[in-house]
Coordinates of C-alpha atoms in Angstrom, one line a residue:
Chain A
M1 CA -27.6 7.5 7.8
D2 CA -27.7 11.0 6.6
W3 CA -27.6 11.1 2.8
G4 CA -27.8 14.9 2.8
G5 CA -30.6 14.9 0.4
F6 CA -28.4 14.0 -2.5
Q7 CA -29.5 10.4 -2.8
S8 CA -33.2 9.5 -3.1
M9 CA -34.6 6.4 -1.4
A10 CA -35.0 4.9 -4.9
A11 CA -31.2 4.8 -5.4
R12 CA -30.6 3.2 -2.0
Y13 CA -29.5 -0.4 -2.2
S14 CA -31.7 -2.8 -0.3
I15 CA -33.5 -6.2 -0.8
F16 CA -36.4 -4.3 -2.3
S17 CA -34.3 -2.4 -4.8
L18 CA -32.7 -5.8 -5.7
I19 CA -36.1 -7.4 -6.3
R20 CA -37.4 -4.4 -8.2
N21 CA -34.4 -4.4 -10.5
A22 CA -34.4 -8.2 -10.9
L23 CA -37.9 -7.9 -12.3
A24 CA -36.6 -5.3 -14.7
Y25 CA -33.8 -7.6 -15.9
H26 CA -31.2 -5.4 -14.1
E27 CA -31.4 -2.9 -16.9
D28 CA -32.5 0.1 -14.8
W29 CA -29.9 0.4 -12.1
P30 CA -29.0 4.0 -11.7
A31 CA -25.3 5.0 -12.2
A32 CA -23.4 4.6 -8.9
W33 CA -21.8 8.0 -9.2
R34 CA -21.7 10.9 -11.7
S35 CA -18.7 11.6 -14.0
P36 CA -18.7 15.4 -14.0
E37 CA -16.2 17.8 -15.7
P38 CA -14.0 19.5 -13.1
K39 CA -15.2 22.9 -11.7
P40 CA -12.7 25.8 -11.9
A41 CA -12.2 25.7 -8.1
Y42 CA -12.8 23.5 -5.0
D43 CA -12.2 23.9 -1.3
V44 CA -10.3 20.6 -1.3
V45 CA -8.8 18.6 -4.1
I46 CA -7.8 15.0 -3.4
V47 CA -5.2 13.6 -5.8
G48 CA -5.6 9.9 -6.1
G49 CA -8.9 7.9 -6.6
G50 CA -8.0 4.8 -4.7
G51 CA -9.6 3.6 -1.6
H52 CA -7.7 6.0 0.7
G53 CA -8.4 9.1 -1.5
L54 CA -12.1 8.2 -1.9
A55 CA -12.4 7.5 1.8
T56 CA -10.8 10.9 2.6
A57 CA -13.4 12.7 0.4
Y58 CA -16.2 10.7 2.0
Y59 CA -15.3 11.5 5.6
L60 CA -14.6 15.2 4.6
A61 CA -18.1 15.4 3.3
K62 CA -19.9 13.3 5.9
E63 CA -18.1 14.1 9.1
L64 CA -16.6 17.5 8.6
G65 CA -19.2 19.2 6.3
V66 CA -16.6 19.9 3.6
R67 CA -18.5 19.1 0.5
N68 CA -16.9 21.3 -2.2
V69 CA -14.4 18.5 -2.9
A70 CA -13.0 16.8 -6.0
V71 CA -11.1 13.5 -6.2
I72 CA -9.0 13.4 -9.3
E73 CA -7.6 10.2 -10.6
R74 CA -5.0 9.5 -13.3
G75 CA -6.7 6.2 -14.4
W76 CA -9.8 4.7 -13.1
L77 CA -11.1 4.3 -9.6
G78 CA -9.3 1.6 -7.6
G79 CA -7.1 0.7 -10.6
G80 CA -3.9 1.0 -8.6
N81 CA -3.1 -0.8 -5.4
T82 CA -6.7 -0.8 -4.2
G83 CA -7.5 -3.4 -6.9
R84 CA -4.1 -5.2 -6.6
N85 CA -3.8 -6.1 -3.0
T86 CA -4.7 -9.4 -1.3
T87 CA -7.6 -7.8 0.6
I88 CA -6.4 -8.7 4.1
V89 CA -7.6 -6.7 7.1
R90 CA -6.1 -6.9 10.6
S91 CA -5.0 -4.5 13.4
N92 CA -2.4 -6.4 15.4
Y93 CA 0.5 -4.0 15.1
L94 CA 3.2 -3.8 17.8
W95 CA 3.5 -0.2 18.8
D96 CA 0.8 1.8 20.6
E97 CA 0.8 4.5 17.8
S98 CA 0.2 1.9 15.1
A99 CA -2.2 -0.2 17.0
A100 CA -4.4 2.8 17.7
L101 CA -4.4 3.8 14.1
Y102 CA -5.1 0.3 12.7
E103 CA -7.6 -0.5 15.4
H104 CA -9.5 2.7 14.6
S105 CA -9.6 1.4 11.0
M106 CA -10.8 -2.0 12.1
K107 CA -13.7 -0.4 14.0
L108 CA -14.7 1.5 10.9
W109 CA -14.5 -1.8 8.9
E110 CA -16.9 -3.4 11.2
G111 CA -19.7 -1.0 10.3
L112 CA -18.6 0.0 6.8
S113 CA -21.1 -1.9 4.7
Q114 CA -24.0 -0.3 6.7
D115 CA -22.4 3.1 6.7
L116 CA -21.8 3.2 3.0
N117 CA -25.0 1.3 2.1
Y118 CA -22.7 -0.9 0.0
N119 CA -21.7 -4.5 0.6
V120 CA -17.9 -4.5 1.0
M121 CA -18.1 -8.2 1.8
F122 CA -16.1 -7.7 5.0
S123 CA -15.5 -11.2 6.4
Q124 CA -13.9 -11.6 9.8
R125 CA -12.6 -15.0 9.1
G126 CA -9.4 -14.6 11.2
V127 CA -5.8 -13.9 10.3
L128 CA -3.3 -16.5 11.5
S129 CA 0.3 -15.6 11.4
L130 CA 2.8 -18.6 11.6
A131 CA 6.0 -19.0 13.6
H132 CA 8.6 -21.3 12.1
N133 CA 11.4 -21.0 14.6
Q134 CA 12.2 -20.0 18.2
H135 CA 12.8 -16.4 17.2
D136 CA 9.4 -16.2 15.5
L137 CA 7.7 -17.6 18.6
R138 CA 9.3 -15.0 20.9
A139 CA 8.6 -12.1 18.6
Q140 CA 5.0 -13.3 18.2
S141 CA 4.4 -13.6 21.9
R142 CA 5.8 -10.1 22.5
Q143 CA 3.5 -8.7 19.8
S144 CA 0.5 -10.7 20.9
N145 CA 1.0 -9.5 24.5
A146 CA 1.4 -5.9 23.4
N147 CA -1.8 -6.2 21.4
R148 CA -3.8 -7.7 24.3
L149 CA -2.5 -4.9 26.6
G150 CA -3.8 -2.4 24.1
G151 CA -7.2 -4.0 23.9
I152 CA -6.7 -5.7 20.5
D153 CA -7.7 -9.4 20.3
S154 CA -4.9 -11.8 19.8
E155 CA -4.5 -15.5 20.6
L156 CA -1.3 -17.6 20.6
L157 CA -2.0 -21.1 19.2
T158 CA -0.1 -24.3 19.7
P159 CA 0.6 -26.5 16.7
A160 CA -2.2 -28.8 17.7
Q161 CA -4.7 -25.9 17.9
I162 CA -3.4 -24.8 14.4
K163 CA -4.0 -28.2 13.0
A164 CA -7.5 -28.2 14.3
F165 CA -8.1 -24.7 12.9
V166 CA -6.5 -25.3 9.5
P167 CA -6.7 -29.0 8.8
I168 CA -5.4 -28.7 5.3
M169 CA -2.0 -27.3 6.3
D170 CA 1.0 -29.6 6.7
L171 CA 2.7 -28.4 9.9
R172 CA 5.9 -30.2 9.0
A173 CA 6.0 -28.2 5.8
G174 CA 8.5 -30.6 4.2
G175 CA 11.0 -29.9 7.0
R176 CA 11.8 -26.5 5.5
Y177 CA 9.2 -24.4 7.2
P178 CA 8.0 -26.3 10.3
V179 CA 5.0 -24.6 12.1
L180 CA 5.9 -24.2 15.8
G181 CA 3.0 -21.9 16.7
G182 CA 0.9 -19.0 15.5
A183 CA -0.8 -15.8 16.5
L184 CA -4.5 -15.5 15.5
Q185 CA -6.5 -12.3 15.3
R186 CA -10.1 -13.6 15.0
R187 CA -11.5 -10.1 14.1
G188 CA -9.1 -9.9 11.1
G189 CA -10.2 -11.2 7.7
T190 CA -10.8 -10.0 4.2
A191 CA -13.0 -7.5 2.3
R192 CA -13.8 -7.1 -1.4
H193 CA -11.2 -4.5 -2.5
D194 CA -13.1 -3.2 -5.5
A195 CA -16.3 -2.8 -3.5
V196 CA -14.4 -0.6 -1.0
A197 CA -13.4 1.8 -3.7
W198 CA -16.8 1.7 -5.4
G199 CA -18.7 2.0 -2.1
Y200 CA -16.7 5.0 -0.9
A201 CA -17.0 6.6 -4.4
R202 CA -20.8 6.2 -4.5
A203 CA -21.3 7.5 -0.9
A204 CA -19.0 10.4 -1.5
D205 CA -20.7 11.3 -4.8
A206 CA -24.0 11.2 -3.0
L207 CA -22.7 13.9 -0.6
G208 CA -21.7 16.1 -3.5
V209 CA -18.0 15.1 -4.1
D210 CA -17.0 15.3 -7.8
I211 CA -15.0 12.3 -8.9
I212 CA -12.9 13.0 -11.9
Q213 CA -11.3 10.0 -13.6
E214 CA -8.7 9.9 -16.4
C215 CA -7.2 13.2 -15.2
P216 CA -3.5 13.0 -14.5
V217 CA -1.8 15.7 -12.4
T218 CA 1.0 17.4 -14.3
G219 CA 2.0 20.0 -11.7
F220 CA 1.1 22.2 -8.7
R221 CA 0.8 25.9 -8.6
I222 CA 2.6 27.2 -5.5
D223 CA 2.9 30.8 -4.6
N224 CA 4.9 32.0 -1.5
G225 CA 5.1 28.5 -0.2
R226 CA 1.3 28.0 -0.4
V227 CA -0.5 25.7 -2.8
Q228 CA -2.9 27.5 -5.1
G229 CA -4.2 24.6 -7.2
V230 CA -3.4 21.6 -9.4
E231 CA -2.4 21.5 -13.0
T232 CA -4.1 18.6 -14.7
A233 CA -4.7 17.1 -18.1
K234 CA -8.2 18.7 -17.9
G235 CA -6.7 22.2 -17.1
F236 CA -5.9 24.1 -14.0
I237 CA -8.1 23.4 -10.9
Q238 CA -7.9 26.0 -8.1
A239 CA -7.9 24.5 -4.7
G240 CA -7.9 25.8 -1.1
K241 CA -6.2 22.7 0.1
V242 CA -4.7 19.7 -1.7
G243 CA -4.5 16.2 -0.3
I244 CA -2.2 13.7 -2.0
V245 CA -2.8 10.0 -1.6
V246 CA -1.1 8.3 -4.5
A247 CA 0.8 5.4 -3.0
G248 CA 3.6 4.4 -5.3
H249 CA 3.7 7.7 -7.1
S250 CA 4.1 9.8 -3.9
G251 CA 7.7 10.5 -4.9
V252 CA 6.7 11.7 -8.3
M253 CA 4.1 14.1 -6.8
A254 CA 6.6 15.3 -4.1
D255 CA 9.1 16.0 -6.9
L256 CA 6.4 18.2 -8.7
A257 CA 5.8 20.0 -5.4
G258 CA 9.6 20.6 -4.9
F259 CA 10.5 18.4 -2.0
R260 CA 11.6 14.8 -1.3
L261 CA 10.2 12.0 0.8
P262 CA 11.8 9.2 2.8
I263 CA 10.1 6.7 0.5
I264 CA 11.1 4.3 -2.2
S265 CA 8.7 2.6 -4.6
K266 CA 8.8 -1.0 -5.5
P267 CA 6.5 -3.6 -7.1
L268 CA 4.7 -5.9 -4.7
Q269 CA 3.4 -9.1 -6.2
A270 CA 0.3 -11.2 -5.9
L271 CA -1.2 -14.0 -7.8
V272 CA -4.4 -16.1 -7.9
S273 CA -5.2 -19.7 -8.7
E274 CA -8.0 -21.2 -10.7
P275 CA -11.2 -21.4 -8.6
V276 CA -11.7 -24.5 -6.5
K277 CA -14.2 -25.6 -3.9
P278 CA -13.9 -24.1 -0.4
V279 CA -10.6 -25.4 1.2
L280 CA -9.4 -22.6 3.3
D281 CA -11.7 -20.5 5.5
T282 CA -9.2 -18.2 7.1
V283 CA -6.1 -16.1 6.2
I284 CA -2.7 -17.7 6.7
M285 CA 0.4 -15.5 6.7
S286 CA 4.0 -16.1 7.3
G287 CA 6.4 -13.2 7.5
A288 CA 9.4 -15.5 7.6
V289 CA 8.8 -17.0 4.2
H290 CA 7.1 -14.0 2.7
A291 CA 3.9 -15.8 1.9
Y292 CA 0.2 -15.3 2.7
I293 CA -2.8 -17.0 1.4
S294 CA -6.6 -16.9 1.6
Q295 CA -9.5 -18.1 -0.6
S296 CA -11.8 -15.6 -2.3
D297 CA -15.6 -16.0 -2.5
K298 CA -15.1 -17.1 -6.1
G299 CA -12.9 -19.9 -4.9
E300 CA -9.6 -18.6 -6.2
L301 CA -6.7 -18.9 -3.8
V302 CA -5.2 -15.5 -3.4
I303 CA -1.5 -15.5 -2.7
G304 CA 0.7 -12.6 -1.8
A305 CA 4.4 -12.5 -2.4
G306 CA 7.2 -10.1 -1.5
T307 CA 8.5 -6.9 -3.0
D308 CA 11.2 -6.6 -5.5
R309 CA 14.5 -5.4 -4.0
Y310 CA 15.0 -2.5 -6.3
V311 CA 13.1 0.7 -7.1
G312 CA 10.6 0.1 -9.9
Y313 CA 7.4 1.6 -11.3
G314 CA 6.7 -1.2 -13.8
Q315 CA 3.5 -2.8 -12.5
R316 CA 4.9 -6.3 -12.6
G317 CA 7.1 -8.2 -10.2
S318 CA 10.3 -10.1 -10.5
L319 CA 9.9 -13.9 -11.0
P320 CA 12.4 -15.1 -8.3
V321 CA 10.2 -13.3 -5.7
S322 CA 7.0 -15.1 -6.5
E323 CA 8.9 -18.4 -7.0
D324 CA 10.1 -18.2 -3.4
T325 CA 6.6 -17.6 -2.2
I326 CA 5.0 -20.4 -4.2
G327 CA 7.7 -22.8 -3.0
A328 CA 6.8 -22.0 0.6
I329 CA 3.1 -22.3 -0.1
C330 CA 3.5 -25.7 -1.7
E331 CA 5.4 -26.9 1.4
L332 CA 2.8 -25.7 3.7
F333 CA -0.1 -26.8 1.5
P334 CA 1.1 -29.9 -0.4
S335 CA -2.4 -30.3 -2.0
F336 CA -2.1 -26.9 -3.7
R337 CA 0.8 -28.1 -5.8
R338 CA -1.4 -29.2 -8.7
L339 CA -3.3 -25.9 -8.9
R340 CA -2.8 -23.7 -11.9
M341 CA -2.2 -20.0 -11.4
M342 CA -4.3 -17.7 -13.5
R343 CA -2.9 -14.3 -13.0
L344 CA 0.2 -12.7 -11.5
W345 CA 0.5 -9.0 -11.1
G346 CA 2.3 -6.2 -9.3
G347 CA 1.3 -3.0 -7.6
I348 CA 3.8 -0.2 -6.8
V349 CA 4.1 0.2 -3.0
D350 CA 5.6 3.2 -1.3
I351 CA 7.9 2.0 1.5
C352 CA 9.1 4.1 4.4
P353 CA 12.3 3.3 6.3
D354 CA 10.3 2.4 9.4
A355 CA 7.5 0.6 7.6
S356 CA 4.9 3.1 8.9
P357 CA 2.9 5.6 6.9
I358 CA 3.3 9.4 6.7
I359 CA 0.1 11.3 7.2
G360 CA 0.2 15.0 7.7
K361 CA 1.4 18.4 6.6
T362 CA 4.3 19.0 4.2
P363 CA 6.8 21.9 3.5
V364 CA 4.1 23.4 1.3
E365 CA 1.3 25.2 3.1
G366 CA -2.2 23.8 2.3
M367 CA -0.7 20.6 0.9
Y368 CA -1.0 17.3 2.8
F369 CA 0.5 13.9 2.1
N370 CA -0.9 10.5 3.0
C371 CA 1.7 8.0 1.9
G372 CA 4.2 5.4 2.9
W373 CA 1.6 2.7 3.6
G374 CA 4.0 0.3 1.8
T375 CA 2.8 -3.2 1.7
G376 CA -0.1 -2.7 4.1
G377 CA -2.4 0.0 2.9
F378 CA -5.6 -1.9 2.2
K379 CA -6.4 -2.8 5.8
S380 CA -6.1 0.8 6.8
T381 CA -8.3 2.3 4.1
P382 CA -11.2 3.6 6.3
G383 CA -8.9 4.8 9.1
S384 CA -6.5 6.4 6.8
G385 CA -9.2 8.3 5.0
W386 CA -10.8 9.3 8.4
V387 CA -7.6 10.8 9.9
F388 CA -6.5 12.4 6.7
A389 CA -9.9 14.1 6.4
Q390 CA -9.5 15.4 9.9
T391 CA -6.0 16.6 9.1
I392 CA -7.0 18.5 6.0
A393 CA -10.1 20.0 7.5
H394 CA -8.4 21.3 10.7
D395 CA -5.0 22.0 9.1
R396 CA -3.4 19.9 11.9
P397 CA -3.1 16.2 12.5
H398 CA -5.6 14.3 14.6
D399 CA -4.1 12.7 17.7
L400 CA -4.2 9.3 15.9
N401 CA -1.9 10.4 13.1
A402 CA 0.2 13.0 14.8
P403 CA 3.0 10.5 15.5
F404 CA 3.1 9.7 11.8
S405 CA 4.4 13.1 10.6
L406 CA 7.1 13.6 8.0
D407 CA 9.1 15.4 10.7
R408 CA 9.7 12.1 12.6
F409 CA 12.6 11.4 10.3
R410 CA 14.3 14.5 11.6
T411 CA 13.4 14.1 15.2
G412 CA 14.2 10.3 15.2
Y413 CA 10.8 9.4 16.6
L414 CA 10.5 6.4 14.2
I415 CA 7.7 3.9 14.5
D416 CA 9.4 0.7 13.6
E417 CA 6.8 -1.8 12.4
H418 CA 9.0 -4.0 10.2
G419 CA 8.1 -6.9 12.4
A420 CA 4.3 -6.4 12.3
A421 CA 4.2 -5.1 8.8
G422 CA 6.5 -7.7 7.1
V423 CA 5.1 -8.2 3.7
A424 CA 2.0 -9.8 4.9
H425 CA -0.9 -7.8 3.8
Chain B
M1 CA 14.3 -11.5 -13.7
L2 CA 16.7 -8.7 -14.6
L3 CA 20.0 -9.5 -16.4
I4 CA 22.5 -7.2 -14.7
P5 CA 25.8 -6.5 -16.5
C6 CA 28.5 -6.8 -13.8
P7 CA 31.4 -4.8 -15.1
Y8 CA 33.8 -7.6 -13.9
C9 CA 31.8 -10.8 -14.7
G10 CA 29.4 -9.9 -17.5
E11 CA 25.7 -10.3 -17.6
R12 CA 24.3 -12.4 -14.7
A13 CA 20.8 -13.1 -13.3
E14 CA 19.4 -10.7 -10.8
S15 CA 19.3 -13.3 -8.0
E16 CA 23.2 -13.2 -7.9
F17 CA 23.1 -9.6 -6.8
S18 CA 22.3 -7.5 -3.7
Y19 CA 20.8 -4.1 -4.1
G20 CA 22.5 -1.0 -2.6
G21 CA 19.9 1.6 -3.3
E22 CA 20.4 5.1 -4.6
A23 CA 23.9 6.1 -5.7
H24 CA 25.8 9.3 -5.1
I25 CA 24.4 10.1 -1.7
A26 CA 27.3 11.9 0.1
R27 CA 27.7 11.5 3.8
P28 CA 27.8 15.0 5.6
A29 CA 31.4 16.1 5.2
D30 CA 31.6 17.6 8.7
P31 CA 29.4 15.3 10.9
E32 CA 29.9 17.5 14.0
K33 CA 28.3 20.4 12.2
A34 CA 25.5 18.5 10.5
S35 CA 22.0 19.4 11.8
D36 CA 19.2 16.9 12.4
A37 CA 17.7 17.9 9.1
D38 CA 21.0 17.2 7.3
W39 CA 21.1 13.7 8.9
A40 CA 17.5 13.1 7.9
D41 CA 18.3 14.1 4.4
Y42 CA 21.4 11.8 4.3
L43 CA 19.8 8.8 6.0
Y44 CA 16.2 8.8 4.7
L45 CA 15.3 11.2 1.9
R46 CA 15.5 9.6 -1.6
T47 CA 14.8 10.8 -5.1
N48 CA 12.9 7.6 -5.9
T49 CA 12.8 8.6 -9.6
K50 CA 10.3 7.4 -12.0
G51 CA 12.7 7.4 -15.0
V52 CA 16.4 7.1 -15.2
Y53 CA 17.8 6.1 -11.7
F54 CA 21.4 5.8 -10.6
E55 CA 21.8 3.0 -8.2
R56 CA 24.4 0.7 -6.5
W57 CA 24.6 -3.1 -6.9
L58 CA 26.8 -5.7 -5.3
H59 CA 27.6 -8.9 -7.1
A60 CA 27.1 -10.8 -3.9
H61 CA 27.2 -14.4 -5.3
G62 CA 29.9 -13.6 -7.8
C63 CA 33.0 -11.4 -7.6
R64 CA 31.6 -9.6 -4.5
R65 CA 32.4 -6.1 -6.0
W66 CA 30.2 -3.0 -5.9
F67 CA 29.4 -1.0 -9.0
N68 CA 26.8 1.6 -10.2
I69 CA 24.3 1.3 -12.9
A70 CA 21.9 3.7 -14.5
R71 CA 18.5 2.0 -15.0
H72 CA 15.1 3.1 -16.2
T73 CA 12.7 2.4 -13.4
V74 CA 9.7 1.8 -15.7
S75 CA 11.2 -0.2 -18.5
Y76 CA 14.0 -1.6 -16.3
E77 CA 16.4 -1.1 -19.2
V78 CA 20.0 -0.8 -18.0
L79 CA 21.5 2.3 -19.7
A80 CA 25.0 2.5 -18.3
V81 CA 27.3 0.7 -15.9
Y82 CA 30.2 2.5 -14.2
E83 CA 32.5 2.0 -11.3
M84 CA 32.1 3.2 -7.7
G85 CA 33.4 6.7 -7.2
A86 CA 32.9 7.7 -10.9
P87 CA 30.4 10.5 -11.6
P88 CA 27.0 9.6 -13.0
P89 CA 27.0 9.5 -16.8
K90 CA 25.2 12.2 -18.7
L91 CA 22.0 10.7 -19.9
D92 CA 18.7 12.0 -21.1
T93 CA 17.0 11.6 -17.7
K94 CA 13.6 12.9 -18.8
R95 CA 13.3 10.3 -21.5
E96 CA 9.9 8.7 -21.7
V97 CA 9.5 5.0 -22.4

C-alpha cells in the first residue's frame, strides 16, 4: 500500500520485524503513533478517537488526500464503545439502504488487516441468529430472503443443522427458549476491537494525521451559521470542517453546537467469563431473549446483554438487564452455568428512533455528525469511517449514506431496522 | 437496580416500573397548522441531557399511575418526584457530580 513516505519499511510490521524485535527482547519497537500537541489550525478536526473517528481520519488521508487532519479524543483511543462492545461483525440487515452500508463495511473488513498492516484478528466464524417461535421464524426467513436478493450471504438452518453446527447448545433450552431454527451469515464473525482502533490510529498517523488524546471538547465557535473551530481543554483549534463521531455523547455535542438530535443515550452491557478451553467456534445471537455469545481467542466467553430502559451516561448497566441475559444463556448452554463471570461493564450507546445511524450534514455549515449507531456500531467501523470521510471531503453525503440523513425525521423516510438491529451486536 | 420513589407507593425496585421518556414535551397545540419540522421536533427530537433530566415513569407492576421524576443521568440520583401536569421543579441543572 501507499504509505505516503511517512512510514519507513523498518516500522512496517511483518514476520521479519517480529523476528528482529524478538531477538532484541521486544525492547526496540517504535511507537505506533505520535502524540503531538495540537496545531493552531487544521483543514478537518474529527471529534472522537474511537474506531469510527480514527477510520474517518484514515480514509480522509488515504483516499481523499486530506492530510491536515486532527483527531481529538476526550480520554484515550478506543476507551469508549470501541473497547466495550462484543466485537461482532455481520451485514445481514433487512432494508436495501442498510444492507448496502453494512455490506460495504464487511468488504472493507475482509481486507482490513492487510490494508492497515495491522492484525485486527478478523475471524469470519459465522454469526447464527436463533428463532424461538413462529414469529421469529417468519421474520427470519423474510430477512434472509431480502439479504440473498441483495447479494448478502444468508442460510436458514433447521434445528438438526443447528445441533450439528453448535453441538454444545441445548435446543430445548429448558422449555423456555426452544430453538426452532436459525439464520446463519457465514461471512460474519468477530474482530479484535482494540486492534481496530490501534490499527486505524497507526495507519492514520503514518499519513500525517495528528492524534490528540486527553483533550475534551468544551465548545464550538460558530459564526453566521458556519463552524470556525473547536474549543478544547488544550485551547482553541481552528478548523475548516468539523466531524463529530462521539456515540453516546452526541447529544452533548449537539447541545454545544445549538441543536438537538433524535437520539437518546443509554448504557448497553456486556460481560466476560473466566477463560476456558475452546467450546464455541461461532457467534450465537438471539434477539428475542436479548442475548449473544461468542468465545474470544483468550478463551473468555463474551456475552452481550441489553440496554437499560432509561437515559443514562453512567458507564455501568442495570443488574436486572444482565440477569435476564444470563438466565437465557444458561438455558441455551447448560454447561456454562458453573462459569464465573470476571467483568461486567457498560458503554453509552446513542439510539435513534428507527435504529439506524445518522451520517451527514447538520444545521451548522461545515459541521458533520456521524451518530446514532446505537447498539451496532462496531461492525460498521470501516464503512462508517469511509462514508463519513467522503461526506466531509465533498461536503455532501455519498450515495451509501445519503438515506441516513438527519432530515429523514422530517421527511418521514425512516429506515426501520429494529428487527435486524435488535440488541445483538 | 434503581430504587424509584413512587409518590403513591413509596420506594420500589426499578423492575416494577415502565419508562416513559422525557417529560414536558407538548403536543403541537394546533395539529392542522404544524409543519413537518414541528412534528419531527415533537416525535423525535430529545434533549438527552447529561445531567439533571426530567422524565416520566409508570408504576406498571404497582399502582399503575404515572408520575414525573428529576434524575441525574450520570449519578442516577433521584432529585425530585412530582405529579403529572405539574411544572418541573427548579433545580441546579448544571450541577456536576
